[in-house]
Amino acid sequence: MTSAEGMFAASPEQVRAWQRRAAEPEAAHAYWSELALTLKEPADPALLARRLDALVAREEIVRTELEALAGLSEPVQRVCAAPPATCLQREVVTASAGGALFSGTLPAGAPALQVALAGDRTLVLRAPSSHLDGPSLRRIARE
């Protein structure tokens, strides 16, 4: 269902994940999907950034925000049409051994694909479970 403002009804899974995150903000980290990969060769951060930009341009779900609107009991989806750098909150960081891979949490409903390099051969992808599940992250990783 589409509205004049480009809003779409959230799926039942998105609504449940959004409600859990809103009800338990201190436990919001529990509602993330995460995938760690060991790379065959050292990662090239510039190449990784270009591939992430291409992924964001191609995959609407990575640019989708869940929004609460006045008068509605459930969130709606809105696909961000702006360029990847302005509509996607993501990190490409290199973490030292034992250091945190991700700095903080994103607000509930924000579009997100976080990417971290641990050393030069471990790539970690993380996204809200309301947007991407494990199989979706594996498909993205193959690309």
PDB file of N, CA and C in Angstrom, residues 20-68:
ATOM      1  N   ARG A  20       9.548  -4.016  19.585  1.00  0.00           N
ATOM      2  CA  ARG A  20      10.499  -4.525  20.593  1.00  0.00           C
ATOM      3  C   ARG A  20      11.576  -3.488  20.884  1.00  0.00           C
ATOM      4  N   ARG A  21      12.106  -2.879  19.834  1.00  0.00           N
ATOM      5  CA  ARG A  21      13.160  -1.880  20.040  1.00  0.00           C
ATOM      6  C   ARG A  21      12.626  -0.657  20.780  1.00  0.00           C
ATOM      7  N   ALA A  22      11.380  -0.263  20.487  1.00  0.00           N
ATOM      8  CA  ALA A  22      10.784   0.895  21.163  1.00  0.00           C
ATOM      9  C   ALA A  22      10.482   0.581  22.626  1.00  0.00           C
ATOM     10  N   ALA A  23      10.052  -0.653  22.909  1.00  0.00           N
ATOM     11  CA  ALA A  23       9.689  -1.042  24.270  1.00  0.00           C
ATOM     12  C   ALA A  23      10.911  -1.273  25.152  1.00  0.00           C
ATOM     13  N   GLU A  24      12.010  -1.670  24.549  1.00  0.00           N
ATOM     14  CA  GLU A  24      13.218  -1.977  25.312  1.00  0.00           C
ATOM     15  C   GLU A  24      14.426  -1.271  24.710  1.00  0.00           C
ATOM     16  N   PRO A  25      14.488   0.060  24.781  1.00  0.00           N
ATOM     17  CA  PRO A  25      15.597   0.767  24.142  1.00  0.00           C
ATOM     18  C   PRO A  25      16.965   0.337  24.664  1.00  0.00           C
ATOM     19  N   GLU A  26      17.039  -0.048  25.944  1.00  0.00           N
ATOM     20  CA  GLU A  26      18.325  -0.479  26.494  1.00  0.00           C
ATOM     21  C   GLU A  26      18.770  -1.828  25.932  1.00  0.00           C
ATOM     22  N   ALA A  27      17.849  -2.582  25.346  1.00  0.00           N
ATOM     23  CA  ALA A  27      18.178  -3.884  24.762  1.00  0.00           C
ATOM     24  C   ALA A  27      18.098  -3.852  23.238  1.00  0.00           C
ATOM     25  N   ALA A  28      18.117  -2.660  22.659  1.00  0.00           N
ATOM     26  CA  ALA A  28      17.976  -2.538  21.200  1.00  0.00           C
ATOM     27  C   ALA A  28      19.063  -3.299  20.455  1.00  0.00           C
ATOM     28  N   HIS A  29      20.252  -3.433  21.064  1.00  0.00           N
ATOM     29  CA  HIS A  29      21.345  -4.157  20.416  1.00  0.00           C
ATOM     30  C   HIS A  29      20.999  -5.622  20.163  1.00  0.00           C
ATOM     31  N   ALA A  30      20.039  -6.154  20.899  1.00  0.00           N
ATOM     32  CA  ALA A  30      19.653  -7.561  20.730  1.00  0.00           C
ATOM     33  C   ALA A  30      18.864  -7.789  19.444  1.00  0.00           C
ATOM     34  N   TYR A  31      18.414  -6.736  18.827  1.00  0.00           N
ATOM     35  CA  TYR A  31      17.579  -6.864  17.639  1.00  0.00           C
ATOM     36  C   TYR A  31      18.340  -6.500  16.361  1.00  0.00           C
ATOM     37  N   TRP A  32      19.558  -6.990  16.295  1.00  0.00           N
ATOM     38  CA  TRP A  32      20.414  -6.786  15.138  1.00  0.00           C
ATOM     39  C   TRP A  32      20.798  -8.145  14.555  1.00  0.00           C
ATOM     40  N   SER A  33      20.953  -8.200  13.255  1.00  0.00           N
ATOM     41  CA  SER A  33      21.514  -9.369  12.574  1.00  0.00           C
ATOM     42  C   SER A  33      22.973  -9.046  12.303  1.00  0.00           C
ATOM     43  N   GLU A  34      23.829 -10.038  12.497  1.00  0.00           N
ATOM     44  CA  GLU A  34      25.255  -9.796  12.310  1.00  0.00           C
ATOM     45  C   GLU A  34      25.891 -10.988  11.619  1.00  0.00           C
ATOM     46  N   LEU A  35      26.869 -10.718  10.766  1.00  0.00           N
ATOM     47  CA  LEU A  35      27.570 -11.758  10.032  1.00  0.00           C
ATOM     48  C   LEU A  35      29.043 -11.391   9.973  1.00  0.00           C
ATOM     49  N   ALA A  36      29.919 -12.314  10.372  1.00  0.00           N
ATOM     50  CA  ALA A  36      31.366 -12.114  10.288  1.00  0.00           C
ATOM     51  C   ALA A  36      31.935 -13.048   9.234  1.00  0.00           C
ATOM     52  N   LEU A  37      32.807 -12.515   8.396  1.00  0.00           N
ATOM     53  CA  LEU A  37      33.420 -13.283   7.309  1.00  0.00           C
ATOM     54  C   LEU A  37      34.933 -13.181   7.398  1.00  0.00           C
ATOM     55  N   THR A  38      35.602 -14.277   7.072  1.00  0.00           N
ATOM     56  CA  THR A  38      37.049 -14.250   6.936  1.00  0.00           C
ATOM     57  C   THR A  38      37.364 -14.135   5.453  1.00  0.00           C
ATOM     58  N   LEU A  39      38.081 -13.091   5.092  1.00  0.00           N
ATOM     59  CA  LEU A  39      38.404 -12.825   3.699  1.00  0.00           C
ATOM     60  C   LEU A  39      39.640 -13.616   3.271  1.00  0.00           C
ATOM     61  N   LYS A  40      39.690 -14.015   2.002  1.00  0.00           N
ATOM     62  CA  LYS A  40      40.836 -14.754   1.470  1.00  0.00           C
ATOM     63  C   LYS A  40      42.061 -13.860   1.331  1.00  0.00           C
ATOM     64  N   GLU A  41      41.828 -12.581   1.047  1.00  0.00           N
ATOM     65  CA  GLU A  41      42.904 -11.612   0.858  1.00  0.00           C
ATOM     66  C   GLU A  41      42.649 -10.414   1.759  1.00  0.00           C
ATOM     67  N   PRO A  42      43.683  -9.631   2.062  1.00  0.00           N
ATOM     68  CA  PRO A  42      43.460  -8.416   2.861  1.00  0.00           C
ATOM     69  C   PRO A  42      42.446  -7.498   2.180  1.00  0.00           C
ATOM     70  N   ALA A  43      41.611  -6.871   2.978  1.00  0.00           N
ATOM     71  CA  ALA A  43      40.575  -5.971   2.458  1.00  0.00           C
ATOM     72  C   ALA A  43      41.186  -4.674   1.961  1.00  0.00           C
ATOM     73  N   ASP A  44      40.606  -4.142   0.908  1.00  0.00           N
ATOM     74  CA  ASP A  44      40.973  -2.834   0.370  1.00  0.00           C
ATOM     75  C   ASP A  44      39.850  -1.879   0.783  1.00  0.00           C
ATOM     76  N   PRO A  45      40.076  -1.004   1.783  1.00  0.00           N
ATOM     77  CA  PRO A  45      38.997  -0.129   2.266  1.00  0.00           C
ATOM     78  C   PRO A  45      38.356   0.732   1.178  1.00  0.00           C
ATOM     79  N   ALA A  46      39.128   1.222   0.215  1.00  0.00           N
ATOM     80  CA  ALA A  46      38.556   2.055  -0.854  1.00  0.00           C
ATOM     81  C   ALA A  46      37.629   1.222  -1.736  1.00  0.00           C
ATOM     82  N   LEU A  47      38.035   0.011  -2.076  1.00  0.00           N
ATOM     83  CA  LEU A  47      37.193  -0.879  -2.879  1.00  0.00           C
ATOM     84  C   LEU A  47      35.934  -1.253  -2.102  1.00  0.00           C
ATOM     85  N   LEU A  48      36.089  -1.532  -0.811  1.00  0.00           N
ATOM     86  CA  LEU A  48      34.940  -1.865   0.029  1.00  0.00           C
ATOM     87  C   LEU A  48      33.941  -0.708   0.050  1.00  0.00           C
ATOM     88  N   ALA A  49      34.424   0.518   0.196  1.00  0.00           N
ATOM     89  CA  ALA A  49      33.523   1.682   0.218  1.00  0.00           C
ATOM     90  C   ALA A  49      32.774   1.811  -1.103  1.00  0.00           C
ATOM     91  N   ARG A  50      33.460   1.607  -2.230  1.00  0.00           N
ATOM     92  CA  ARG A  50      32.785   1.697  -3.537  1.00  0.00           C
ATOM     93  C   ARG A  50      31.722   0.614  -3.678  1.00  0.00           C
ATOM     94  N   ARG A  51      32.037  -0.593  -3.236  1.00  0.00           N
ATOM     95  CA  ARG A  51      31.060  -1.685  -3.329  1.00  0.00           C
ATOM     96  C   ARG A  51      29.865  -1.440  -2.420  1.00  0.00           C
ATOM     97  N   LEU A  52      30.098  -0.866  -1.248  1.00  0.00           N
ATOM     98  CA  LEU A  52      28.979  -0.539  -0.355  1.00  0.00           C
ATOM     99  C   LEU A  52      28.094   0.530  -0.968  1.00  0.00           C
ATOM    100  N   ASP A  53      28.692   1.536  -1.594  1.00  0.00           N
ATOM    101  CA  ASP A  53      27.895   2.578  -2.257  1.00  0.00           C
ATOM    102  C   ASP A  53      27.033   1.977  -3.362  1.00  0.00           C
ATOM    103  N   ALA A  54      27.612   1.038  -4.144  1.00  0.00           N
ATOM    104  CA  ALA A  54      26.843   0.376  -5.208  1.00  0.00           C
ATOM    105  C   ALA A  54      25.718  -0.467  -4.616  1.00  0.00           C
ATOM    106  N   LEU A  55      25.996  -1.145  -3.516  1.00  0.00           N
ATOM    107  CA  LEU A  55      24.977  -1.955  -2.847  1.00  0.00           C
ATOM    108  C   LEU A  55      23.818  -1.078  -2.378  1.00  0.00           C
ATOM    109  N   VAL A  56      24.134   0.050  -1.764  1.00  0.00           N
ATOM    110  CA  VAL A  56      23.101   0.958  -1.258  1.00  0.00           C
ATOM    111  C   VAL A  56      22.253   1.509  -2.407  1.00  0.00           C
ATOM    112  N   ALA A  57      22.889   1.814  -3.512  1.00  0.00           N
ATOM    113  CA  ALA A  57      22.145   2.323  -4.661  1.00  0.00           C
ATOM    114  C   ALA A  57      21.196   1.265  -5.217  1.00  0.00           C
ATOM    115  N   ARG A  58      21.592   0.005  -5.138  1.00  0.00           N
ATOM    116  CA  ARG A  58      20.822  -1.090  -5.740  1.00  0.00           C
ATOM    117  C   ARG A  58      19.741  -1.649  -4.808  1.00  0.00           C
ATOM    118  N   GLU A  59      19.993  -1.724  -3.519  1.00  0.00           N
ATOM    119  CA  GLU A  59      19.107  -2.415  -2.575  1.00  0.00           C
ATOM    120  C   GLU A  59      18.256  -1.435  -1.768  1.00  0.00           C
ATOM    121  N   GLU A  60      16.969  -1.354  -2.075  1.00  0.00           N
ATOM    122  CA  GLU A  60      16.079  -0.418  -1.375  1.00  0.00           C
ATOM    123  C   GLU A  60      15.987  -0.689   0.123  1.00  0.00           C
ATOM    124  N   ILE A  61      16.005  -1.947   0.537  1.00  0.00           N
ATOM    125  CA  ILE A  61      15.814  -2.245   1.964  1.00  0.00           C
ATOM    126  C   ILE A  61      16.917  -1.624   2.815  1.00  0.00           C
ATOM    127  N   VAL A  62      18.098  -1.458   2.264  1.00  0.00           N
ATOM    128  CA  VAL A  62      19.193  -0.848   3.011  1.00  0.00           C
ATOM    129  C   VAL A  62      18.959   0.650   3.189  1.00  0.00           C
ATOM    130  N   ARG A  63      18.149   1.243   2.312  1.00  0.00           N
ATOM    131  CA  ARG A  63      17.832   2.676   2.397  1.00  0.00           C
ATOM    132  C   ARG A  63      16.473   2.932   3.036  1.00  0.00           C
ATOM    133  N   THR A  64      15.847   1.912   3.569  1.00  0.00           N
ATOM    134  CA  THR A  64      14.496   2.042   4.111  1.00  0.00           C
ATOM    135  C   THR A  64      14.527   2.473   5.569  1.00  0.00           C
ATOM    136  N   GLU A  65      13.702   3.460   5.875  1.00  0.00           N
ATOM    137  CA  GLU A  65      13.532   3.925   7.251  1.00  0.00           C
ATOM    138  C   GLU A  65      12.158   3.495   7.736  1.00  0.00           C
ATOM    139  N   LEU A  66      12.065   3.135   9.009  1.00  0.00           N
ATOM    140  CA  LEU A  66      10.767   2.902   9.642  1.00  0.00           C
ATOM    141  C   LEU A  66      10.454   4.158  10.438  1.00  0.00           C
ATOM    142  N   GLU A  67       9.254   4.669  10.242  1.00  0.00           N
ATOM    143  CA  GLU A  67       8.861   5.949  10.834  1.00  0.00           C
ATOM    144  C   GLU A  67       7.541   5.837  11.559  1.00  0.00           C
ATOM    145  N   ALA A  68       7.460   6.471  12.708  1.00  0.00           N
ATOM    146  CA  ALA A  68       6.188   6.560  13.427  1.00  0.00           C
ATOM    147  C   ALA A  68       5.504   7.860  12.986  1.00  0.00           C
TER     148      ALA A  68
END
